[in-house]
Coordinates of C-alpha atoms in Angstrom, one line a residue:
Chain A
M599 CA 3.5 -39.2 -20.4
D600 CA 6.6 -41.1 -21.5
K601 CA 8.0 -37.9 -23.0
L602 CA 7.3 -36.1 -19.7
N603 CA 9.1 -38.8 -17.7
K604 CA 12.0 -38.7 -20.1
F605 CA 12.2 -34.9 -19.7
I606 CA 12.0 -35.1 -15.9
N607 CA 14.8 -37.7 -15.8
W608 CA 17.3 -35.6 -17.7
D609 CA 20.4 -34.8 -15.7
F610 CA 20.4 -31.9 -13.3
Q611 CA 22.9 -29.8 -15.3
T612 CA 20.6 -29.9 -18.4
H613 CA 17.7 -28.7 -16.3
L614 CA 19.8 -25.9 -14.9
R615 CA 20.8 -24.8 -18.5
I616 CA 17.2 -24.9 -19.6
G617 CA 16.1 -22.9 -16.5
A618 CA 18.8 -20.3 -17.1
L619 CA 17.9 -20.1 -20.8
I620 CA 14.2 -19.6 -20.1
R621 CA 15.0 -16.8 -17.7
F622 CA 17.5 -15.0 -19.9
L623 CA 15.2 -15.2 -22.9
L624 CA 12.5 -13.6 -20.8
V625 CA 14.9 -10.9 -19.8
I626 CA 15.5 -10.1 -23.4
Y627 CA 11.8 -10.3 -24.1
S628 CA 11.1 -7.8 -21.3
S629 CA 12.9 -5.0 -23.2
Y630 CA 10.8 -5.6 -26.3
H631 CA 7.5 -6.0 -24.2
D632 CA 8.1 -2.8 -22.3
R633 CA 8.6 -0.8 -25.5
H634 CA 5.5 -2.1 -27.2
F635 CA 2.8 -2.8 -24.6
D636 CA 1.0 -0.6 -22.2
V637 CA 1.3 -3.0 -19.2
P638 CA 5.0 -3.4 -18.6
Y639 CA 6.6 -6.8 -18.0
T640 CA 9.4 -5.3 -15.9
D641 CA 8.6 -4.9 -12.2
V642 CA 8.0 -1.3 -11.1
D643 CA 10.6 -1.8 -8.3
Y644 CA 13.3 -2.6 -10.8
K645 CA 13.4 1.0 -12.0
V646 CA 13.6 2.1 -8.4
F647 CA 16.6 -0.3 -7.8
I648 CA 18.4 1.0 -11.0
D649 CA 17.8 4.7 -10.1
A650 CA 19.1 4.0 -6.6
A651 CA 22.2 2.2 -8.0
K652 CA 22.8 5.3 -10.2
H653 CA 22.7 7.5 -7.2
V654 CA 25.2 5.2 -5.5
Y655 CA 27.4 5.3 -8.6
D656 CA 27.3 9.1 -8.4
G657 CA 28.4 9.0 -4.8
N658 CA 25.0 9.8 -3.4
S659 CA 22.6 8.0 -1.0
P660 CA 20.4 5.4 -2.7
Y661 CA 17.5 6.9 -0.7
K662 CA 17.6 9.9 -2.9
R663 CA 15.4 7.8 -5.0
H664 CA 11.8 8.2 -3.8
T665 CA 10.2 4.8 -2.7
Y666 CA 13.6 3.0 -2.4
R667 CA 12.8 1.1 0.7
Y668 CA 15.5 -1.6 0.8
S669 CA 19.0 -2.1 2.1
P670 CA 21.7 -0.2 0.2
L671 CA 23.2 -3.6 -0.5
I672 CA 20.6 -4.2 -3.2
A673 CA 21.7 -0.9 -4.9
Y674 CA 25.4 -2.0 -4.6
I675 CA 24.6 -5.4 -6.1
L676 CA 23.0 -3.6 -9.1
L677 CA 25.9 -1.3 -9.8
P678 CA 26.8 -3.4 -12.9
A679 CA 23.4 -2.4 -14.3
T680 CA 24.6 1.2 -14.4
L681 CA 27.9 0.3 -16.2
I682 CA 27.1 -2.7 -18.4
S683 CA 23.5 -2.6 -19.5
R684 CA 20.1 -1.9 -18.0
C685 CA 19.2 -5.6 -18.1
A686 CA 22.3 -6.6 -16.2
G687 CA 20.4 -6.5 -12.9
K688 CA 17.7 -8.8 -14.1
K689 CA 20.4 -11.3 -15.3
L690 CA 22.0 -11.1 -11.9
F691 CA 18.7 -12.0 -10.2
C692 CA 18.4 -14.9 -12.6
I693 CA 21.8 -16.1 -11.6
F694 CA 20.7 -16.0 -8.0
D695 CA 17.7 -18.1 -9.0
I696 CA 19.9 -20.7 -10.5
L697 CA 22.2 -20.7 -7.4
I698 CA 19.1 -21.3 -5.3
A699 CA 18.3 -24.4 -7.4
I700 CA 21.8 -25.8 -6.9
A701 CA 21.7 -25.1 -3.1
L702 CA 18.2 -26.7 -2.8
K703 CA 19.4 -29.9 -4.6
K704 CA 22.4 -30.1 -2.3
L705 CA 20.2 -29.7 0.8
V706 CA 17.7 -32.4 -0.3
E707 CA 20.5 -34.8 -1.2
R708 CA 21.9 -34.4 2.3
Q709 CA 18.4 -34.8 3.8
L710 CA 18.1 -38.2 2.1
R711 CA 21.8 -39.1 2.1
H712 CA 21.1 -42.6 3.5
K713 CA 18.8 -43.4 0.6
N714 CA 20.0 -44.9 -2.7
N715 CA 18.1 -42.6 -5.1
A716 CA 18.7 -39.4 -3.0
S717 CA 20.2 -37.6 -6.0
T718 CA 17.2 -38.4 -8.3
I719 CA 14.7 -37.2 -5.6
A720 CA 16.8 -34.1 -5.0
T721 CA 16.7 -33.3 -8.7
Y722 CA 12.9 -33.7 -8.8
C723 CA 12.7 -31.3 -5.9
A724 CA 14.9 -28.7 -7.5
L725 CA 12.7 -28.9 -10.6
F726 CA 9.9 -27.3 -8.4
W727 CA 12.1 -24.2 -8.3
I728 CA 13.7 -24.3 -11.7
Y729 CA 10.4 -24.5 -13.6
N730 CA 8.3 -22.6 -11.1
P731 CA 6.5 -19.8 -13.2
M732 CA 6.6 -17.6 -10.1
S733 CA 10.4 -17.8 -9.6
I734 CA 11.0 -17.4 -13.3
A735 CA 8.8 -14.3 -13.5
I736 CA 10.1 -12.8 -10.3
S737 CA 13.7 -12.8 -11.3
S738 CA 13.2 -12.0 -15.0
R739 CA 11.0 -9.1 -14.1
G740 CA 13.7 -7.6 -12.0
N741 CA 12.3 -8.3 -8.5
A742 CA 15.0 -8.6 -5.9
D743 CA 13.3 -11.2 -3.7
S744 CA 15.5 -14.0 -4.9
V745 CA 18.5 -12.3 -3.2
P746 CA 17.3 -12.8 0.5
C747 CA 15.8 -16.2 -0.5
L748 CA 19.3 -17.3 -1.6
F749 CA 20.9 -16.2 1.7
V750 CA 18.2 -18.0 3.7
I751 CA 18.8 -21.2 1.8
L752 CA 22.6 -20.9 2.2
S753 CA 22.1 -20.4 5.9
I754 CA 20.0 -23.7 6.1
L755 CA 22.5 -25.4 3.8
F756 CA 25.5 -24.8 6.1
L757 CA 23.3 -25.5 9.2
Q758 CA 22.1 -28.9 8.0
T759 CA 24.8 -30.3 5.8
D760 CA 28.5 -31.2 6.2
I761 CA 29.8 -29.2 3.3
V762 CA 31.8 -27.5 6.0
T763 CA 32.4 -29.5 9.1
G764 CA 33.1 -28.4 12.7
L765 CA 31.8 -25.3 14.4
I766 CA 32.7 -23.1 11.4
K767 CA 29.4 -24.3 9.7
Y768 CA 27.4 -22.6 12.5
V769 CA 29.4 -19.4 11.9
L770 CA 28.6 -19.5 8.2
S771 CA 25.0 -20.3 8.9
G772 CA 24.7 -17.4 11.3
F773 CA 26.5 -15.1 8.9
F774 CA 24.1 -15.8 6.0
L775 CA 21.1 -15.6 8.3
G776 CA 22.3 -12.2 9.5
I777 CA 22.7 -11.0 5.9
S778 CA 19.2 -12.3 4.9
I779 CA 17.6 -10.5 7.9
H780 CA 19.4 -7.3 7.0
L781 CA 18.0 -7.5 3.4
R782 CA 14.4 -8.5 4.5
L783 CA 13.0 -8.7 8.0
Y784 CA 11.0 -11.9 7.5
P785 CA 14.0 -14.4 8.1
L786 CA 13.9 -13.1 11.7
A787 CA 11.0 -15.5 12.3
L788 CA 13.1 -18.4 11.0
S789 CA 15.9 -17.8 13.5
F790 CA 14.0 -19.4 16.5
P791 CA 13.3 -22.8 14.9
M792 CA 16.9 -22.8 13.5
Y793 CA 18.2 -22.2 17.0
L794 CA 15.9 -24.9 18.5
S795 CA 17.0 -27.5 15.9
L796 CA 20.5 -27.4 17.4
G797 CA 19.3 -28.3 20.9
D798 CA 19.0 -31.7 22.4
Y799 CA 15.7 -31.6 24.3
K800 CA 14.8 -34.7 26.2
I801 CA 11.9 -33.4 28.2
N802 CA 8.9 -35.5 29.1
R803 CA 6.5 -35.7 32.0
S804 CA 8.9 -37.5 34.3
T805 CA 11.8 -35.1 33.7
P806 CA 12.8 -33.3 36.9
I807 CA 12.4 -29.5 36.7
L808 CA 16.0 -28.7 37.2
A809 CA 17.1 -31.2 34.5
G810 CA 14.4 -29.8 32.2
L811 CA 15.7 -26.2 32.8
A812 CA 19.2 -27.3 32.3
S813 CA 18.4 -28.8 28.9
L814 CA 16.9 -25.5 27.8
M815 CA 20.3 -23.8 28.3
P816 CA 21.9 -22.9 25.0
N817 CA 24.7 -25.2 23.9
K818 CA 27.9 -24.2 22.0
K819 CA 26.3 -24.6 18.6
Q820 CA 23.3 -22.4 19.5
I821 CA 25.5 -19.7 21.0
I822 CA 27.7 -19.6 17.9
L823 CA 24.7 -19.4 15.6
T824 CA 23.1 -16.7 17.6
L825 CA 26.2 -14.6 18.1
T826 CA 27.3 -14.8 14.5
C827 CA 23.8 -13.8 13.3
V828 CA 23.6 -10.9 15.7
V829 CA 27.1 -9.7 15.0
T830 CA 26.6 -9.9 11.2
L831 CA 23.3 -8.1 11.4
S832 CA 24.6 -5.5 13.8
L833 CA 27.8 -4.7 11.8
L834 CA 25.8 -4.4 8.5
T835 CA 23.2 -2.2 10.2
W836 CA 25.8 -0.1 11.9
A837 CA 27.8 0.3 8.7
M838 CA 24.8 1.4 6.7
Y839 CA 23.6 3.7 9.5
A840 CA 27.1 5.3 9.6
M841 CA 26.9 6.0 5.8
Y842 CA 23.2 7.0 5.4
G843 CA 21.9 7.9 8.8
Y844 CA 18.3 7.6 10.1
E845 CA 17.0 7.6 6.5
F846 CA 18.5 4.1 6.1
L847 CA 16.8 2.8 9.3
F848 CA 13.4 4.3 8.4
E849 CA 13.2 3.3 4.8
T850 CA 14.7 -0.2 5.3
Y851 CA 13.0 -1.3 8.6
I852 CA 10.7 1.2 10.3
Y853 CA 8.6 1.9 7.3
H854 CA 7.9 -1.9 6.8
L855 CA 7.2 -2.4 10.5
F856 CA 4.6 0.3 10.7
R857 CA 3.4 0.1 7.1
K858 CA -0.3 0.9 6.7
D859 CA -1.1 0.3 3.1
T860 CA -4.8 0.6 2.7
K861 CA -4.9 -0.2 -1.0
H862 CA -6.6 -3.4 -2.0
N863 CA -4.3 -6.5 -1.6
F864 CA -4.8 -10.2 -0.8
S865 CA -4.7 -9.7 2.9
V866 CA -7.8 -10.6 4.9
L867 CA -7.2 -7.4 6.9
F868 CA -7.3 -5.1 3.8
Y869 CA -10.9 -3.8 3.8
Y870 CA -11.0 -3.5 7.6
S871 CA -7.8 -1.4 7.4
Y872 CA -9.2 0.8 4.6
L873 CA -12.5 1.4 6.5
T874 CA -10.6 2.4 9.7
M875 CA -8.0 4.5 7.9
D876 CA -6.6 7.0 10.3
H877 CA -9.6 6.5 12.7
L878 CA -8.2 4.0 15.2
S879 CA -5.9 4.7 18.1
F880 CA -5.9 1.0 19.0
D881 CA -6.5 -1.6 16.3
V882 CA -8.2 -4.5 18.0
V883 CA -8.6 -6.8 14.9
K884 CA -5.0 -6.4 13.9
T885 CA -3.9 -7.1 17.4
I886 CA -5.9 -10.3 17.5
L887 CA -4.4 -11.3 14.2
Q888 CA -0.9 -10.6 15.4
I889 CA -1.5 -12.5 18.7
F890 CA -2.7 -15.6 16.8
E891 CA 0.2 -15.3 14.3
A892 CA 2.7 -15.2 17.1
I893 CA 1.1 -18.2 18.9
I894 CA 1.1 -20.3 15.7
L895 CA 4.7 -19.4 14.8
F896 CA 5.7 -20.4 18.3
V897 CA 3.8 -23.7 18.2
I898 CA 5.2 -24.6 14.8
S899 CA 8.7 -23.9 16.1
L900 CA 8.1 -26.3 19.0
A901 CA 6.3 -28.9 17.0
F902 CA 8.7 -29.1 14.0
G903 CA 11.7 -27.0 14.8
T904 CA 13.3 -29.0 17.6
K905 CA 14.5 -31.7 15.3
A906 CA 17.0 -31.3 12.4
E907 CA 15.1 -33.6 10.1
T908 CA 11.8 -31.6 10.4
L909 CA 13.4 -28.1 10.5
P910 CA 12.8 -27.4 6.8
F911 CA 9.1 -28.1 7.3
A912 CA 9.0 -25.8 10.3
L913 CA 10.6 -23.0 8.2
F914 CA 8.2 -23.6 5.3
C915 CA 5.1 -23.5 7.6
Q916 CA 6.4 -20.4 9.3
L917 CA 6.8 -18.5 6.0
V918 CA 3.3 -19.6 4.9
I919 CA 1.9 -18.2 8.2
L920 CA 3.9 -15.0 7.9
V921 CA 2.6 -14.3 4.4
T922 CA -1.0 -15.4 5.2
Y923 CA -1.3 -13.3 8.4
N924 CA 0.5 -10.3 7.0
S925 CA -1.5 -7.1 7.0
V926 CA -0.3 -6.5 3.4
M927 CA -0.1 -9.4 1.0
T928 CA 1.1 -9.2 -2.5
S929 CA 2.1 -12.0 -5.0
Q930 CA 5.9 -11.3 -4.6
Y931 CA 5.7 -12.5 -1.0
F932 CA 4.7 -16.0 -2.1
I933 CA 8.3 -16.5 -3.3
W934 CA 9.3 -16.6 0.4
F935 CA 7.7 -19.9 1.1
L936 CA 7.9 -21.2 -2.5
S937 CA 11.7 -21.1 -2.3
L938 CA 11.5 -23.6 0.6
L939 CA 8.8 -25.8 -1.0
P940 CA 11.4 -27.9 -2.8
L941 CA 12.9 -28.9 0.6
V942 CA 9.7 -30.4 1.8
V943 CA 7.7 -31.4 -1.3
H944 CA 9.2 -34.9 -1.3
S945 CA 7.8 -35.4 2.3
F946 CA 4.1 -35.0 1.5
K947 CA 2.4 -38.4 1.5
M948 CA -0.4 -37.4 -0.8
K949 CA -1.9 -38.6 -4.0
P950 CA -0.9 -36.5 -7.0
A951 CA -4.6 -35.8 -7.7
K952 CA -5.1 -34.4 -4.3
A953 CA -1.9 -32.3 -4.6
F954 CA -3.2 -31.0 -7.9
L955 CA -6.6 -30.1 -6.5
L956 CA -5.0 -28.2 -3.6
F957 CA -2.9 -26.3 -6.2
I958 CA -6.0 -25.5 -8.2
L959 CA -7.8 -24.4 -5.1
W960 CA -4.9 -22.0 -4.3
L961 CA -4.8 -20.6 -7.8
S962 CA -8.6 -20.3 -8.0
A963 CA -8.9 -18.3 -4.8
Q964 CA -6.3 -15.9 -6.2
G965 CA -8.1 -15.8 -9.5
A966 CA -11.4 -14.9 -7.9
W967 CA -9.8 -12.1 -6.0
L968 CA -8.0 -10.8 -9.1
F969 CA -11.3 -10.7 -11.0
Y970 CA -12.9 -8.3 -8.5
A971 CA -9.7 -6.3 -8.3
Y972 CA -9.8 -5.9 -12.1
L973 CA -13.5 -4.6 -11.8
L974 CA -12.4 -2.1 -9.2
E975 CA -9.2 -0.8 -11.0
F976 CA -10.3 -0.9 -14.6
K977 CA -14.1 -0.7 -14.6
S978 CA -14.5 1.6 -11.5
R979 CA -17.1 -0.7 -9.9
E980 CA -17.8 -0.5 -6.2
V981 CA -16.8 -4.0 -5.3
F982 CA -14.9 -3.5 -2.1
I983 CA -17.1 -5.9 -0.1
F984 CA -16.6 -8.6 -2.8
I985 CA -12.8 -8.1 -2.8
W986 CA -12.9 -8.5 1.0
L987 CA -15.0 -11.7 0.7
K988 CA -12.5 -13.1 -1.8
S989 CA -9.6 -12.2 0.5
V990 CA -11.4 -14.2 3.2
V991 CA -11.7 -17.1 0.8
F992 CA -8.0 -16.8 0.0
F993 CA -7.1 -16.7 3.7
C994 CA -9.3 -19.8 4.4
S995 CA -7.8 -21.7 1.4
N996 CA -4.2 -20.9 2.6
I997 CA -5.1 -22.2 6.1
F998 CA -6.9 -25.3 4.7
I999 CA -4.0 -26.1 2.3
L1000 CA -1.4 -25.7 5.0
A1001 CA -3.5 -28.0 7.3
Q1002 CA -3.6 -30.7 4.5
L1003 CA 0.2 -30.4 4.1
I1004 CA 0.7 -30.8 7.8
K1005 CA -1.6 -33.9 7.9
S1006 CA 0.3 -35.5 5.0
Y1007 CA 3.8 -34.6 6.2
T1008 CA 5.9 -37.7 6.4
P1009 CA 9.7 -37.1 6.8
D1010 CA 11.8 -39.1 4.5
Y1011 CA 8.8 -40.2 2.3
G1012 CA 10.8 -39.2 -0.8
F1013 CA 7.8 -39.1 -3.2
G1014 CA 7.2 -42.8 -2.1
Q1015 CA 10.3 -43.8 -4.0
I1016 CA 12.7 -44.3 -1.2
N1017 CA 15.2 -47.1 -1.7
E1018 CA 17.0 -47.9 1.5
K1019 CA 20.6 -48.8 1.0
S1020 CA 20.1 -52.2 2.7
D1021 CA 16.6 -53.1 1.3
V1022 CA 14.1 -51.9 -1.3
K1023 CA 10.9 -50.2 -0.2
N1024 CA 8.2 -49.0 -2.6
D1025 CA 4.9 -47.5 -1.5
Chain B
M979 CA -9.6 15.6 -23.8
K980 CA -11.3 12.4 -23.1
D981 CA -13.5 10.9 -20.4
F982 CA -12.2 7.9 -18.7
T983 CA -13.2 5.3 -16.1
G984 CA -11.2 3.1 -13.8
E985 CA -8.3 3.8 -11.6
I986 CA -5.7 3.8 -14.4
M987 CA -6.2 5.8 -17.6
N988 CA -4.7 8.3 -20.1
L989 CA -5.4 12.0 -20.0
S990 CA -5.3 13.0 -23.6
Y991 CA -4.9 16.3 -25.3
Y992 CA -5.7 17.0 -28.9
I993 CA -5.2 20.6 -29.9
D994 CA -5.9 21.8 -33.4
F995 CA -4.2 25.1 -34.4
A996 CA -6.3 25.9 -37.4
S997 CA -4.9 22.9 -39.3
D998 CA -7.5 23.5 -42.1
D999 CA -6.1 27.0 -42.8
E1000 CA -2.8 26.7 -44.6
D1001 CA -1.7 30.3 -44.0
E1002 CA -2.7 30.4 -40.3
K1003 CA -1.2 27.0 -39.8
L1004 CA 2.3 28.4 -40.7
I1005 CA 2.2 30.8 -37.8
Y1006 CA 2.0 28.0 -35.3
E1007 CA 4.2 25.5 -37.0
D1008 CA 7.1 24.3 -34.9
C1009 CA 6.0 26.4 -31.9
V1010 CA 6.5 24.8 -28.5
V1011 CA 3.3 24.2 -26.7
G1012 CA 3.2 24.3 -22.9
L1013 CA 0.1 22.9 -21.2
E1014 CA -0.3 23.6 -17.5
Q1015 CA -2.6 21.1 -16.0
I1016 CA -3.8 21.0 -12.4
L1017 CA -4.6 17.5 -11.1
P1018 CA -7.0 17.5 -8.1
A1019 CA -5.8 15.8 -4.9
G1020 CA -7.7 12.6 -5.7
V1021 CA -5.8 12.1 -9.0
Y1022 CA -2.0 11.8 -9.6
A1023 CA 0.5 11.3 -12.3
S1024 CA 3.7 9.4 -11.7
Q1025 CA 6.9 11.0 -13.0
D1026 CA 8.4 7.5 -13.6
E1027 CA 5.4 6.3 -15.5
I1028 CA 5.3 9.3 -17.7
K1029 CA 9.0 8.8 -18.6
D1030 CA 8.3 5.2 -19.5
K1031 CA 4.9 5.4 -21.1
R1032 CA 4.3 9.0 -22.4
S1033 CA 3.2 9.6 -25.9
K1034 CA 6.1 10.1 -28.4
D1035 CA 5.2 13.7 -29.1
L1036 CA 5.5 14.7 -25.5
I1037 CA 9.0 16.2 -25.3
D1038 CA 9.1 17.1 -21.6
T1039 CA 7.1 17.0 -18.4
I1040 CA 7.8 19.2 -15.3
F1041 CA 6.2 18.7 -12.0
Q1042 CA 6.0 21.7 -9.7
K1043 CA 6.7 19.5 -6.7
P1044 CA 7.7 15.8 -6.3
V1045 CA 4.7 13.5 -6.3
N1046 CA 4.1 11.1 -3.5
I1047 CA 2.1 8.4 -5.3
E1048 CA 1.4 6.5 -2.1
L1049 CA -0.7 9.1 -0.3
P1050 CA -4.5 8.7 0.0
A1051 CA -6.6 11.6 -1.4
N1052 CA -7.3 13.1 2.0
N1053 CA -3.6 13.6 2.7
A1054 CA -2.6 14.7 -0.8
S1055 CA -2.5 18.1 -2.5
P1056 CA -3.4 19.1 -6.0
I1057 CA -0.5 18.6 -8.5
R1058 CA 0.6 21.2 -11.0
V1059 CA 2.2 19.5 -14.1
Q1060 CA 3.5 21.2 -17.2
L1061 CA 3.5 19.3 -20.5
F1062 CA 5.5 20.3 -23.5
S1063 CA 5.2 19.4 -27.1
V1064 CA 5.8 20.9 -30.6
V1065 CA 3.1 21.8 -33.1
K1066 CA 3.4 19.7 -36.2
G1067 CA 0.9 19.9 -39.1
G1068 CA -1.1 22.4 -37.1
K1069 CA -1.9 19.9 -34.3
I1070 CA -0.6 18.3 -31.2
D1071 CA -1.8 15.0 -29.8
I1072 CA -0.3 13.9 -26.5
Y1073 CA -1.4 12.0 -23.4
I1074 CA -0.1 11.2 -19.9
P1075 CA -1.2 8.2 -17.7
V1076 CA -3.0 9.2 -14.5
H1077 CA -4.3 7.3 -11.6
A1078 CA -6.9 7.7 -8.9
R1079 CA -5.8 7.8 -5.3
Y1080 CA -7.6 5.9 -2.6
H1081 CA -10.4 8.1 -1.1
R1082 CA -11.7 7.9 2.5
A1083 CA -14.7 5.5 2.9
K1084 CA -18.1 7.1 3.5
K1085 CA -21.5 6.0 4.8
G1086 CA -23.3 4.4 1.9
G1087 CA -20.1 4.1 -0.2
G1088 CA -20.6 5.1 -3.8
T1089 CA -18.2 7.2 -5.7
V1090 CA -16.3 10.5 -5.3
R1091 CA -16.2 12.8 -8.2
N1092 CA -12.8 14.4 -9.0
I1093 CA -13.2 17.3 -11.4
I1094 CA -10.2 17.8 -13.6
P1095 CA -10.0 21.5 -14.6
S1096 CA -9.2 22.5 -18.1
P1097 CA -5.5 23.1 -18.7
V1098 CA -4.0 26.5 -19.5
L1099 CA -2.4 26.6 -22.9
Y1100 CA 0.8 28.5 -23.6
L1101 CA 2.8 28.9 -26.8
M1102 CA 6.4 29.9 -27.4
C1103 CA 7.3 30.6 -31.1
S1104 CA 10.4 31.7 -32.8
N1105 CA 10.9 34.9 -34.8
K1106 CA 8.1 36.7 -32.9
K1107 CA 5.5 34.9 -35.1
L1108 CA 2.9 35.4 -32.4
D1109 CA 3.2 39.1 -32.8
L1110 CA 1.0 38.6 -35.9
C1111 CA -1.7 37.6 -33.6
D1112 CA -3.8 39.8 -31.3
F1113 CA -2.1 38.8 -28.1
P1114 CA -1.0 41.2 -25.3
A1115 CA 2.6 42.5 -25.7
A1116 CA 3.5 41.3 -22.2
A1117 CA 2.8 37.7 -21.2
S1118 CA 0.2 37.1 -18.5
E1119 CA 1.6 35.8 -15.2
N1120 CA 2.5 32.3 -15.7
N1121 CA 4.6 29.5 -14.2
L1122 CA 6.6 28.7 -17.3
C1123 CA 9.0 31.6 -17.1
K1124 CA 11.5 31.7 -14.3
N1125 CA 11.1 34.3 -11.6
D1126 CA 14.0 36.4 -12.8
I1127 CA 12.5 36.9 -16.3
T1128 CA 10.1 39.8 -16.6
R1129 CA 6.7 39.5 -18.2
E1130 CA 7.9 41.6 -21.1
L1131 CA 10.7 39.2 -21.8
C1132 CA 8.9 36.0 -21.1
P1133 CA 8.5 34.2 -24.5
W1134 CA 5.5 32.2 -23.3
K1135 CA 2.1 33.6 -24.3
E1136 CA -1.2 32.3 -22.9
I1137 CA -3.4 31.3 -25.8
P1138 CA -7.2 31.3 -25.4
A1139 CA -8.5 27.9 -26.4
I1140 CA -12.0 26.6 -27.2
M1141 CA -12.8 23.4 -25.3
V1142 CA -14.8 21.0 -27.4
T1143 CA -15.4 18.5 -24.6
D1144 CA -17.4 18.8 -21.4
T1145 CA -15.6 19.3 -18.1
L1146 CA -13.6 16.1 -17.4
F1147 CA -14.3 14.2 -14.2
L1148 CA -13.2 11.0 -12.6
D1149 CA -15.6 9.1 -10.4
V1150 CA -13.6 7.0 -7.9
P1151 CA -15.4 4.2 -6.0
I1152 CA -15.0 4.3 -2.3
G1153 CA -15.6 2.0 0.6
N1154 CA -18.8 1.8 2.6
I1155 CA -18.6 2.6 6.3
D1156 CA -21.8 0.8 6.8
H1157 CA -19.9 -2.4 6.1
F1158 CA -17.7 -1.8 9.1
Y1159 CA -19.3 -4.1 11.7
V1160 CA -19.8 -7.0 9.2
V1161 CA -16.2 -6.6 8.0
A1162 CA -14.7 -6.2 11.5
W1163 CA -16.6 -9.1 13.0
G1164 CA -16.2 -11.3 9.9
T1165 CA -12.4 -10.7 9.8
T1166 CA -12.1 -11.5 13.5
V1167 CA -14.1 -14.7 13.3
V1168 CA -12.3 -15.9 10.2
I1169 CA -8.9 -15.3 11.9
V1170 CA -9.9 -16.9 15.2
V1171 CA -11.6 -20.0 13.6
G1172 CA -8.8 -20.4 11.0
S1173 CA -6.1 -20.2 13.6
L1174 CA -7.8 -22.6 16.0
Y1175 CA -8.3 -25.1 13.2
L1176 CA -4.6 -24.9 12.3
L1177 CA -3.5 -25.3 15.9
K1178 CA -5.8 -28.3 16.3
T1179 CA -4.4 -29.8 13.1
I1180 CA -0.8 -29.4 14.5
H1181 CA -1.8 -30.9 17.8
R1182 CA -3.6 -33.8 16.1
Y1183 CA -0.5 -34.5 14.0
K1184 CA 1.8 -34.5 17.0
V1185 CA -0.5 -36.9 18.9
D1186 CA -0.8 -39.3 16.0
T1187 CA 3.0 -39.2 15.4
E1188 CA 3.6 -40.0 19.1
Q1189 CA 1.1 -42.9 19.0
K1190 CA 2.7 -44.3 15.8
L1191 CA 6.2 -44.0 17.5
R1192 CA 5.0 -45.8 20.6
K1193 CA 3.4 -48.6 18.5
K1194 CA 6.7 -49.0 16.6
L1195 CA 8.7 -49.2 19.8
K1196 CA 6.4 -51.8 21.2
T1197 CA 6.7 -54.0 18.1

């Protein structure tokens, strides 16, 4: 235990170096693993990205590569992989990972800036990302999800800190938010609470209607954030459309919006979608799911998004809901909310044993699903109903865990180690 | 060829060209083998995966048309794939990874059988070695020679082969339509109950927070 404490208390730069080393070693290992084992270490999508980058290098559209369903920006980012080495793209994703850790630490430091040990707590929080097996695996396997995650975090960083002062910070925040939405659609859901957090809403039962309506009018900061985000997203979309036409719009956005993947996945909707494949003109169950999803996202925005100090928690909860209620759920989507976990983990007033149990519950629910998926894929057993039951269990466990996190959420709790600058407080 | 189960497997080809006869073996040595395999609509091979995971003796693979690996079986078409290898020591031993597509669910569930037909075997040898054998002078119609090459000039000759395995098939499990009402209602109930529980938790949290704030302000 002492050794663990000593390790955790090393300085942040050392942890960054260790995190980078682990990732780069795994990138090197991935080349060996892919040559000698049947199940590859490298993500299937990495090959798609590299092929698309090669097409771009040859002056062609990245969409010449079948199943390339991303923004052309990802192919541009991976151009070095066509010139330097095949692994260069994975190393780039690892660098994005490390940058995320640095941004997260800065954000938490600013969140707790009035506390004496803010830097220490911020380091602890960043460790949740640096040593997260999921983030290590995602980047070293060549999955590009760390790229939009970084832009989301940069957007929050400029919105919530004074690294840049004045109205320019909202321009930068909107700019990075626009890029992140262009890369992946999910940050669109985060834009509403980010917008609300800049407002000053003093509405209660005794507020006159006109005064209440007036306070809902957008202020300068909100207008700048919205305009910059919309302009950035529009310019990027227009530029890519001008270069690649309708194919860009379809593959990057339309396909994902109307995606009907009936293969087994974690989603609670999977078996229902499979049984009704091509049969339904109006999907009642999916509509109910989407209505509840929209309501919960809206309620979370109002409950936690209207104050700057609780905004990170609103964003974290929104991403958990987006993933849990998605009609297709795969492991790589978990990185969306795991990238924001370091911003809120210090605010959960919860015994470590309970936190550990919740973590085990989350893992076990996935493990149970994976067992039946293995029986289906490798043993050809008819276990669809069991896979569905396990996806129900996983859905319920996600809801239960999120509810426990909401109940234990205490802003500025700081792992119970908060030292106020004027007096000492230990829980 | 081998039987296989599961959605992910290798389709293997082991062909013996009279490897126990030293004289006859020489005829086939270093000849190029072309295997034309039709995969039924319920089974597919991925061009990317074959490039990455093919057997080392497989020198090339040609797909007649690009393969959409995401299509379910009812929307897919059979795939014609040509595999090429070189006879060494009177034998070839190659494999390609194949996968089962998702099949439409049926009443009662169960499995759907996909029959994989036997491949057609072609040989192309140098120095007209195959003229020593009793093959027709002109090649049979095949897809290995380009359209502008006449049958007389086509170097590929179809070779009769003796299959030593039974017809290969792949039984793919499918969903059970009889589960529909349980699954539809179960999914709906879980979504509604889970969502209401979460909304209640958020509401409870906000009420408790407000109460704590009021208490703090009073003191």
